[in-house]
Amino acid sequence: MSEPAPAQSLPDAPALLRASDLSKRFRPQDPPVLQGMSLAVGRDDTYAVVGPSGCGKSTLLYLLCGLLRPDSGRVTYRGTPVRRPHPEIAVVLQDYGLLPWKTVLDNVALGLKIRGVSRRERTRRAREILVALGLGGTEDRYPPQLSGGEQQRVAIARALVGKPGLLLLDEPFSSLDAITRERLQHHLLDIWTRFRVPYVLVTHSVDEAVFLARRVLVMAGRPATFVQVLENKGFGDPTYRDREAFHAMARTVRRALDRAVGAP
């Protein structure tokens, strides 16, 4: 079977979020971590960003959501510059970020509380999203009483309960065992299928990138930039892993990574 052909540039289509020519350094005397990075995320898009450790993948994500400011270039969401965290851009971190002294329900509803949503409405919405993610009955438990996979689903529930326009995920499954990780990958695909929230996923796992992204962005270099964009035509099929096309795409991504880091 022939392998998927790489796409060499990002689509220039109407975008929900657009990053243009981003550069970032952390100290004036240091070289840039990122330089000349551009990305357009449309309403039906799913991206995975892969690259060697330390190349700046998480830094890119923090620039996209407003937790960091670029030194040059800009990020816009619905045409408006992103200069601070945006209420419609939800972030899921690999350490979950749950408050251990609050119940599951209160953790999920926390963002709604900060936004001034009434107790009755935020409780209703939090319970609804917990049921949707298979976590009904955990509302009065505390994060330490849950498994790692359950905690990650609570973090995703907290991100989705505010009805975000965009989801950013920073290696959300990296600390989980292989079986739980694969199960949650299917959960995320199911969430996208039901809610159609576009997302950008940072991951070290090639298989995860191929299963969860319509486009795989290969990031490398010092300073880092996108060195290749790969279209993934099999995305969206929950049985994709069982097909030869999945393994062909994974080989293509691995070869792109090898070229990017100069592997023999």
mmCIF file of C-alpha atoms in Angstrom:
data_model
loop_
_atom_site.group_PDB
_atom_site.id
_atom_site.type_symbol
_atom_site.label_atom_id
_atom_site.label_comp_id
_atom_site.label_asym_id
_atom_site.label_seq_id
_atom_site.Cartn_x
_atom_site.Cartn_y
_atom_site.Cartn_z
ATOM 1 C CA MET A 1 0.000 0.000 0.000
ATOM 2 C CA SER A 2 1.351 3.460 -0.838
ATOM 3 C CA GLU A 3 2.151 5.745 2.073
ATOM 4 C CA PRO A 4 0.390 9.045 2.755
ATOM 5 C CA ALA A 5 1.908 11.979 0.938
ATOM 6 C CA PRO A 6 3.197 14.831 3.061
ATOM 7 C CA ALA A 7 1.722 18.281 2.818
ATOM 8 C CA GLN A 8 4.353 20.975 2.862
ATOM 9 C CA SER A 9 2.367 23.958 4.125
ATOM 10 C CA LEU A 10 -0.493 24.753 6.437
ATOM 11 C CA PRO A 11 -3.886 25.520 4.895
ATOM 12 C CA ASP A 12 -4.706 29.189 4.407
ATOM 13 C CA ALA A 13 -8.419 28.876 5.151
ATOM 14 C CA PRO A 14 -10.770 30.865 7.400
ATOM 15 C CA ALA A 15 -9.499 30.150 10.883
ATOM 16 C CA LEU A 16 -10.926 30.155 14.372
ATOM 17 C CA LEU A 17 -7.414 30.645 15.737
ATOM 18 C CA ARG A 18 -4.494 31.969 13.724
ATOM 19 C CA ALA A 19 -0.869 32.203 14.820
ATOM 20 C CA SER A 20 1.332 34.277 12.527
ATOM 21 C CA ASP A 21 5.147 34.220 12.456
ATOM 22 C CA LEU A 22 5.594 33.554 16.190
ATOM 23 C CA SER A 23 8.995 33.897 17.828
ATOM 24 C CA LYS A 24 9.847 33.486 21.516
ATOM 25 C CA ARG A 25 12.943 33.662 23.710
ATOM 26 C CA PHE A 26 12.951 33.546 27.506
ATOM 27 C CA ARG A 27 15.952 35.789 28.174
ATOM 28 C CA PRO A 28 17.234 38.647 26.000
ATOM 29 C CA GLN A 29 20.682 37.089 25.740
ATOM 30 C CA ASP A 30 19.370 33.669 24.704
ATOM 31 C CA PRO A 31 18.615 32.542 21.141
ATOM 32 C CA PRO A 32 14.927 32.113 20.265
ATOM 33 C CA VAL A 33 13.198 28.905 21.323
ATOM 34 C CA LEU A 34 10.691 29.260 18.476
ATOM 35 C CA GLN A 35 10.914 31.330 15.329
ATOM 36 C CA GLY A 36 8.645 31.999 12.377
ATOM 37 C CA MET A 37 5.883 29.608 13.457
ATOM 38 C CA SER A 38 2.450 29.947 11.868
ATOM 39 C CA LEU A 39 -0.708 27.904 12.346
ATOM 40 C CA ALA A 40 -4.358 28.198 11.352
ATOM 41 C CA VAL A 41 -6.969 26.155 13.226
ATOM 42 C CA GLY A 42 -10.377 25.887 11.592
ATOM 43 C CA ARG A 43 -13.650 24.853 13.174
ATOM 44 C CA ASP A 44 -13.329 21.194 12.190
ATOM 45 C CA ASP A 45 -9.576 20.802 12.655
ATOM 46 C CA THR A 46 -7.563 18.499 14.858
ATOM 47 C CA TYR A 47 -3.773 18.866 14.989
ATOM 48 C CA ALA A 48 -1.048 16.877 16.712
ATOM 49 C CA VAL A 49 2.375 18.465 17.277
ATOM 50 C CA VAL A 50 5.291 16.028 17.504
ATOM 51 C CA GLY A 51 9.001 16.677 17.857
ATOM 52 C CA PRO A 52 12.070 15.936 19.958
ATOM 53 C CA SER A 53 12.028 16.654 23.692
ATOM 54 C CA GLY A 54 12.840 20.236 24.547
ATOM 55 C CA CYS A 55 12.106 21.662 21.101
ATOM 56 C CA GLY A 56 9.390 24.008 22.423
ATOM 57 C CA LYS A 57 6.119 22.151 21.836
ATOM 58 C CA SER A 58 4.632 23.174 25.193
ATOM 59 C CA THR A 59 5.911 26.732 24.717
ATOM 60 C CA LEU A 60 3.956 26.880 21.456
ATOM 61 C CA LEU A 61 0.799 25.736 23.231
ATOM 62 C CA TYR A 62 1.204 28.403 25.937
ATOM 63 C CA LEU A 63 1.613 31.064 23.243
ATOM 64 C CA LEU A 64 -1.579 29.901 21.545
ATOM 65 C CA CYS A 65 -3.650 30.166 24.732
ATOM 66 C CA GLY A 66 -2.192 33.458 26.008
ATOM 67 C CA LEU A 67 -0.261 32.065 28.974
ATOM 68 C CA LEU A 68 2.879 33.364 27.241
ATOM 69 C CA ARG A 69 3.315 36.388 24.969
ATOM 70 C CA PRO A 70 5.369 36.082 21.769
ATOM 71 C CA ASP A 71 8.347 38.367 21.223
ATOM 72 C CA SER A 72 7.176 38.850 17.649
ATOM 73 C CA GLY A 73 4.222 37.707 15.615
ATOM 74 C CA ARG A 74 0.718 37.415 16.984
ATOM 75 C CA VAL A 75 -2.091 35.037 17.857
ATOM 76 C CA THR A 76 -5.715 35.874 17.092
ATOM 77 C CA TYR A 77 -8.888 34.078 18.111
ATOM 78 C CA ARG A 78 -11.984 34.905 16.070
ATOM 79 C CA GLY A 79 -9.962 37.792 14.688
ATOM 80 C CA THR A 80 -9.137 39.304 18.106
ATOM 81 C CA PRO A 81 -5.552 39.309 19.434
ATOM 82 C CA VAL A 82 -4.890 36.813 22.239
ATOM 83 C CA ARG A 83 -2.861 38.628 24.894
ATOM 84 C CA ARG A 84 -4.012 36.737 27.979
ATOM 85 C CA PRO A 85 -5.898 33.479 28.713
ATOM 86 C CA HIS A 86 -9.128 33.460 26.729
ATOM 87 C CA PRO A 87 -12.362 32.025 28.210
ATOM 88 C CA GLU A 88 -13.133 30.170 24.963
ATOM 89 C CA ILE A 89 -9.703 28.489 24.767
ATOM 90 C CA ALA A 90 -9.498 25.563 27.204
ATOM 91 C CA VAL A 91 -6.215 23.919 28.198
ATOM 92 C CA VAL A 92 -5.697 20.364 29.495
ATOM 93 C CA LEU A 93 -2.311 19.673 31.111
ATOM 94 C CA GLN A 94 -0.550 16.348 31.666
ATOM 95 C CA ASP A 95 -0.636 16.738 35.467
ATOM 96 C CA TYR A 96 -4.434 17.273 35.309
ATOM 97 C CA GLY A 97 -4.321 20.436 37.466
ATOM 98 C CA LEU A 98 -7.141 19.229 39.744
ATOM 99 C CA LEU A 99 -7.548 20.660 43.242
ATOM 100 C CA PRO A 100 -7.315 17.674 45.631
ATOM 101 C CA TRP A 101 -9.343 19.359 48.373
ATOM 102 C CA LYS A 102 -12.337 19.959 46.099
ATOM 103 C CA THR A 103 -14.832 17.339 44.981
ATOM 104 C CA VAL A 104 -15.008 16.179 41.389
ATOM 105 C CA LEU A 105 -18.137 18.264 40.878
ATOM 106 C CA ASP A 106 -16.495 21.398 42.303
ATOM 107 C CA ASN A 107 -13.358 20.848 40.213
ATOM 108 C CA VAL A 108 -15.385 20.599 37.025
ATOM 109 C CA ALA A 109 -17.537 23.614 37.915
ATOM 110 C CA LEU A 110 -14.634 25.818 39.051
ATOM 111 C CA GLY A 111 -14.238 27.750 35.805
ATOM 112 C CA LEU A 112 -17.980 28.412 35.653
ATOM 113 C CA LYS A 113 -17.879 29.715 39.222
ATOM 114 C CA ILE A 114 -15.045 32.093 38.350
ATOM 115 C CA ARG A 115 -17.105 33.350 35.402
ATOM 116 C CA GLY A 116 -20.048 34.083 37.685
ATOM 117 C CA VAL A 117 -22.405 31.303 36.566
ATOM 118 C CA SER A 118 -25.070 30.582 39.189
ATOM 119 C CA ARG A 119 -24.593 27.592 41.489
ATOM 120 C CA ARG A 120 -27.673 25.856 40.103
ATOM 121 C CA GLU A 121 -26.580 26.247 36.478
ATOM 122 C CA ARG A 122 -22.952 25.284 37.015
ATOM 123 C CA THR A 123 -24.011 22.200 39.002
ATOM 124 C CA ARG A 124 -26.371 21.178 36.224
ATOM 125 C CA ARG A 125 -23.728 21.618 33.531
ATOM 126 C CA ALA A 126 -21.006 19.883 35.533
ATOM 127 C CA ARG A 127 -23.214 16.861 36.225
ATOM 128 C CA GLU A 128 -24.228 16.713 32.562
ATOM 129 C CA ILE A 129 -20.657 16.657 31.231
ATOM 130 C CA LEU A 130 -19.548 14.125 33.855
ATOM 131 C CA VAL A 131 -22.297 11.756 32.734
ATOM 132 C CA ALA A 132 -21.333 12.335 29.090
ATOM 133 C CA LEU A 133 -17.749 11.264 29.887
ATOM 134 C CA GLY A 134 -18.795 8.186 31.818
ATOM 135 C CA LEU A 135 -18.093 9.734 35.242
ATOM 136 C CA GLY A 136 -21.608 9.825 36.640
ATOM 137 C CA GLY A 137 -21.552 8.886 40.320
ATOM 138 C CA THR A 138 -18.120 10.410 41.010
ATOM 139 C CA GLU A 139 -19.422 13.903 41.752
ATOM 140 C CA ASP A 140 -18.839 13.749 45.535
ATOM 141 C CA ARG A 141 -15.484 11.978 45.388
ATOM 142 C CA TYR A 142 -12.090 13.704 45.548
ATOM 143 C CA PRO A 143 -9.325 13.478 42.908
ATOM 144 C CA PRO A 144 -7.007 11.288 45.056
ATOM 145 C CA GLN A 145 -9.826 8.716 45.222
ATOM 146 C CA LEU A 146 -9.860 8.353 41.424
ATOM 147 C CA SER A 147 -7.635 6.428 39.053
ATOM 148 C CA GLY A 148 -5.291 8.321 36.751
ATOM 149 C CA GLY A 149 -7.611 7.772 33.809
ATOM 150 C CA GLU A 150 -10.588 9.063 35.774
ATOM 151 C CA GLN A 151 -8.654 12.127 36.878
ATOM 152 C CA GLN A 152 -7.740 12.897 33.280
ATOM 153 C CA ARG A 153 -11.377 12.611 32.230
ATOM 154 C CA VAL A 154 -12.308 15.012 35.044
ATOM 155 C CA ALA A 155 -9.730 17.462 33.677
ATOM 156 C CA ILE A 156 -11.236 17.106 30.200
ATOM 157 C CA ALA A 157 -14.734 17.555 31.661
ATOM 158 C CA ARG A 158 -13.595 20.774 33.343
ATOM 159 C CA ALA A 159 -12.253 21.996 30.008
ATOM 160 C CA LEU A 160 -15.442 21.129 28.103
ATOM 161 C CA VAL A 161 -18.019 22.336 30.623
ATOM 162 C CA GLY A 162 -17.406 25.951 29.638
ATOM 163 C CA LYS A 163 -18.302 25.072 26.018
ATOM 164 C CA PRO A 164 -14.936 26.168 24.606
ATOM 165 C CA GLY A 165 -14.336 27.017 20.988
ATOM 166 C CA LEU A 166 -10.874 25.447 21.047
ATOM 167 C CA LEU A 167 -9.129 22.786 23.135
ATOM 168 C CA LEU A 168 -5.351 22.694 23.690
ATOM 169 C CA LEU A 169 -3.879 19.511 25.183
ATOM 170 C CA ASP A 170 -0.315 19.254 26.490
ATOM 171 C CA GLU A 171 0.623 15.557 26.588
ATOM 172 C CA PRO A 172 -2.575 14.759 28.479
ATOM 173 C CA PHE A 173 -2.106 10.969 28.561
ATOM 174 C CA SER A 174 1.660 10.659 28.974
ATOM 175 C CA SER A 175 1.615 9.533 32.612
ATOM 176 C CA LEU A 176 -0.922 6.754 32.069
ATOM 177 C CA ASP A 177 -0.386 3.060 31.411
ATOM 178 C CA ALA A 178 -0.706 1.895 27.813
ATOM 179 C CA ILE A 179 -4.184 0.363 28.162
ATOM 180 C CA THR A 180 -5.670 3.406 29.920
ATOM 181 C CA ARG A 181 -3.940 5.741 27.486
ATOM 182 C CA GLU A 182 -5.441 4.002 24.476
ATOM 183 C CA ARG A 183 -8.889 3.969 26.079
ATOM 184 C CA LEU A 184 -8.705 7.726 26.724
ATOM 185 C CA GLN A 185 -7.556 8.355 23.168
ATOM 186 C CA HIS A 186 -10.822 6.751 22.074
ATOM 187 C CA HIS A 187 -12.653 8.971 24.595
ATOM 188 C CA LEU A 188 -11.069 12.073 23.076
ATOM 189 C CA LEU A 189 -11.989 10.979 19.558
ATOM 190 C CA ASP A 190 -15.551 10.341 20.742
ATOM 191 C CA ILE A 191 -15.637 13.800 22.360
ATOM 192 C CA TRP A 192 -14.554 15.372 19.091
ATOM 193 C CA THR A 193 -17.148 13.380 17.173
ATOM 194 C CA ARG A 194 -19.952 14.487 19.521
ATOM 195 C CA PHE A 195 -18.982 18.046 20.387
ATOM 196 C CA ARG A 196 -16.846 18.996 17.343
ATOM 197 C CA VAL A 197 -14.463 21.102 19.425
ATOM 198 C CA PRO A 198 -11.269 21.615 17.385
ATOM 199 C CA TYR A 199 -8.051 20.841 19.231
ATOM 200 C CA VAL A 200 -4.276 21.042 19.121
ATOM 201 C CA LEU A 201 -2.575 18.100 20.853
ATOM 202 C CA VAL A 202 1.091 18.054 21.896
ATOM 203 C CA THR A 203 2.384 14.505 22.204
ATOM 204 C CA HIS A 204 5.568 12.431 22.124
ATOM 205 C CA SER A 205 3.663 9.394 20.845
ATOM 206 C CA VAL A 206 3.598 8.933 17.081
ATOM 207 C CA ASP A 207 0.743 6.425 17.297
ATOM 208 C CA GLU A 208 -1.289 8.848 19.424
ATOM 209 C CA ALA A 209 -0.674 11.649 16.926
ATOM 210 C CA VAL A 210 -1.779 9.484 14.020
ATOM 211 C CA PHE A 211 -4.913 8.270 15.779
ATOM 212 C CA LEU A 212 -6.019 11.672 17.051
ATOM 213 C CA ALA A 213 -5.105 14.235 14.398
ATOM 214 C CA ARG A 214 -6.289 15.190 10.950
ATOM 215 C CA ARG A 215 -2.901 16.890 10.479
ATOM 216 C CA VAL A 216 0.385 15.985 12.134
ATOM 217 C CA LEU A 217 2.846 18.864 12.536
ATOM 218 C CA VAL A 218 6.503 17.876 12.809
ATOM 219 C CA MET A 219 8.394 20.442 14.856
ATOM 220 C CA ALA A 220 12.176 20.609 15.152
ATOM 221 C CA GLY A 221 15.249 22.819 14.969
ATOM 222 C CA ARG A 222 16.956 25.413 17.133
ATOM 223 C CA PRO A 223 15.098 27.691 17.034
ATOM 224 C CA ALA A 224 12.186 25.376 16.378
ATOM 225 C CA THR A 225 9.713 25.679 13.560
ATOM 226 C CA PHE A 226 7.328 23.380 11.682
ATOM 227 C CA VAL A 227 9.462 21.371 9.296
ATOM 228 C CA GLN A 228 6.664 19.241 7.840
ATOM 229 C CA VAL A 229 2.872 19.051 7.818
ATOM 230 C CA LEU A 230 1.350 15.643 7.160
ATOM 231 C CA GLU A 231 -2.249 15.109 6.089
ATOM 232 C CA ASN A 232 -3.806 12.112 7.840
ATOM 233 C CA LYS A 233 -6.726 10.909 5.740
ATOM 234 C CA GLY A 234 -7.662 8.067 8.079
ATOM 235 C CA PHE A 235 -8.408 10.328 11.052
ATOM 236 C CA GLY A 236 -11.832 9.974 12.622
ATOM 237 C CA ASP A 237 -12.248 6.218 12.184
ATOM 238 C CA PRO A 238 -12.279 4.478 15.596
ATOM 239 C CA THR A 239 -11.028 1.294 13.881
ATOM 240 C CA TYR A 240 -8.128 3.112 12.190
ATOM 241 C CA ARG A 241 -5.478 1.315 14.297
ATOM 242 C CA ASP A 242 -6.503 -1.995 12.745
ATOM 243 C CA ARG A 243 -5.805 -0.823 9.193
ATOM 244 C CA GLU A 244 -2.552 -0.891 7.242
ATOM 245 C CA ALA A 245 -3.075 2.798 6.409
ATOM 246 C CA PHE A 246 -2.569 3.649 10.100
ATOM 247 C CA HIS A 247 0.791 1.872 10.228
ATOM 248 C CA ALA A 248 1.833 3.435 6.920
ATOM 249 C CA MET A 249 1.037 6.883 8.290
ATOM 250 C CA ALA A 250 2.960 6.154 11.498
ATOM 251 C CA ARG A 251 5.990 5.134 9.430
ATOM 252 C CA THR A 252 5.748 8.378 7.469
ATOM 253 C CA VAL A 253 5.680 10.431 10.663
ATOM 254 C CA ARG A 254 8.629 8.534 12.149
ATOM 255 C CA ARG A 255 10.682 9.079 9.020
ATOM 256 C CA ALA A 256 9.838 12.782 9.073
ATOM 257 C CA LEU A 257 10.992 12.960 12.696
ATOM 258 C CA ASP A 258 14.205 11.123 11.853
ATOM 259 C CA ARG A 259 14.946 13.584 9.057
ATOM 260 C CA ALA A 260 14.121 16.529 11.316
ATOM 261 C CA VAL A 261 16.593 15.503 14.012
ATOM 262 C CA GLY A 262 19.233 14.206 11.589
ATOM 263 C CA ALA A 263 18.974 10.564 12.626
ATOM 264 C CA PRO A 264 21.107 8.147 10.554
#
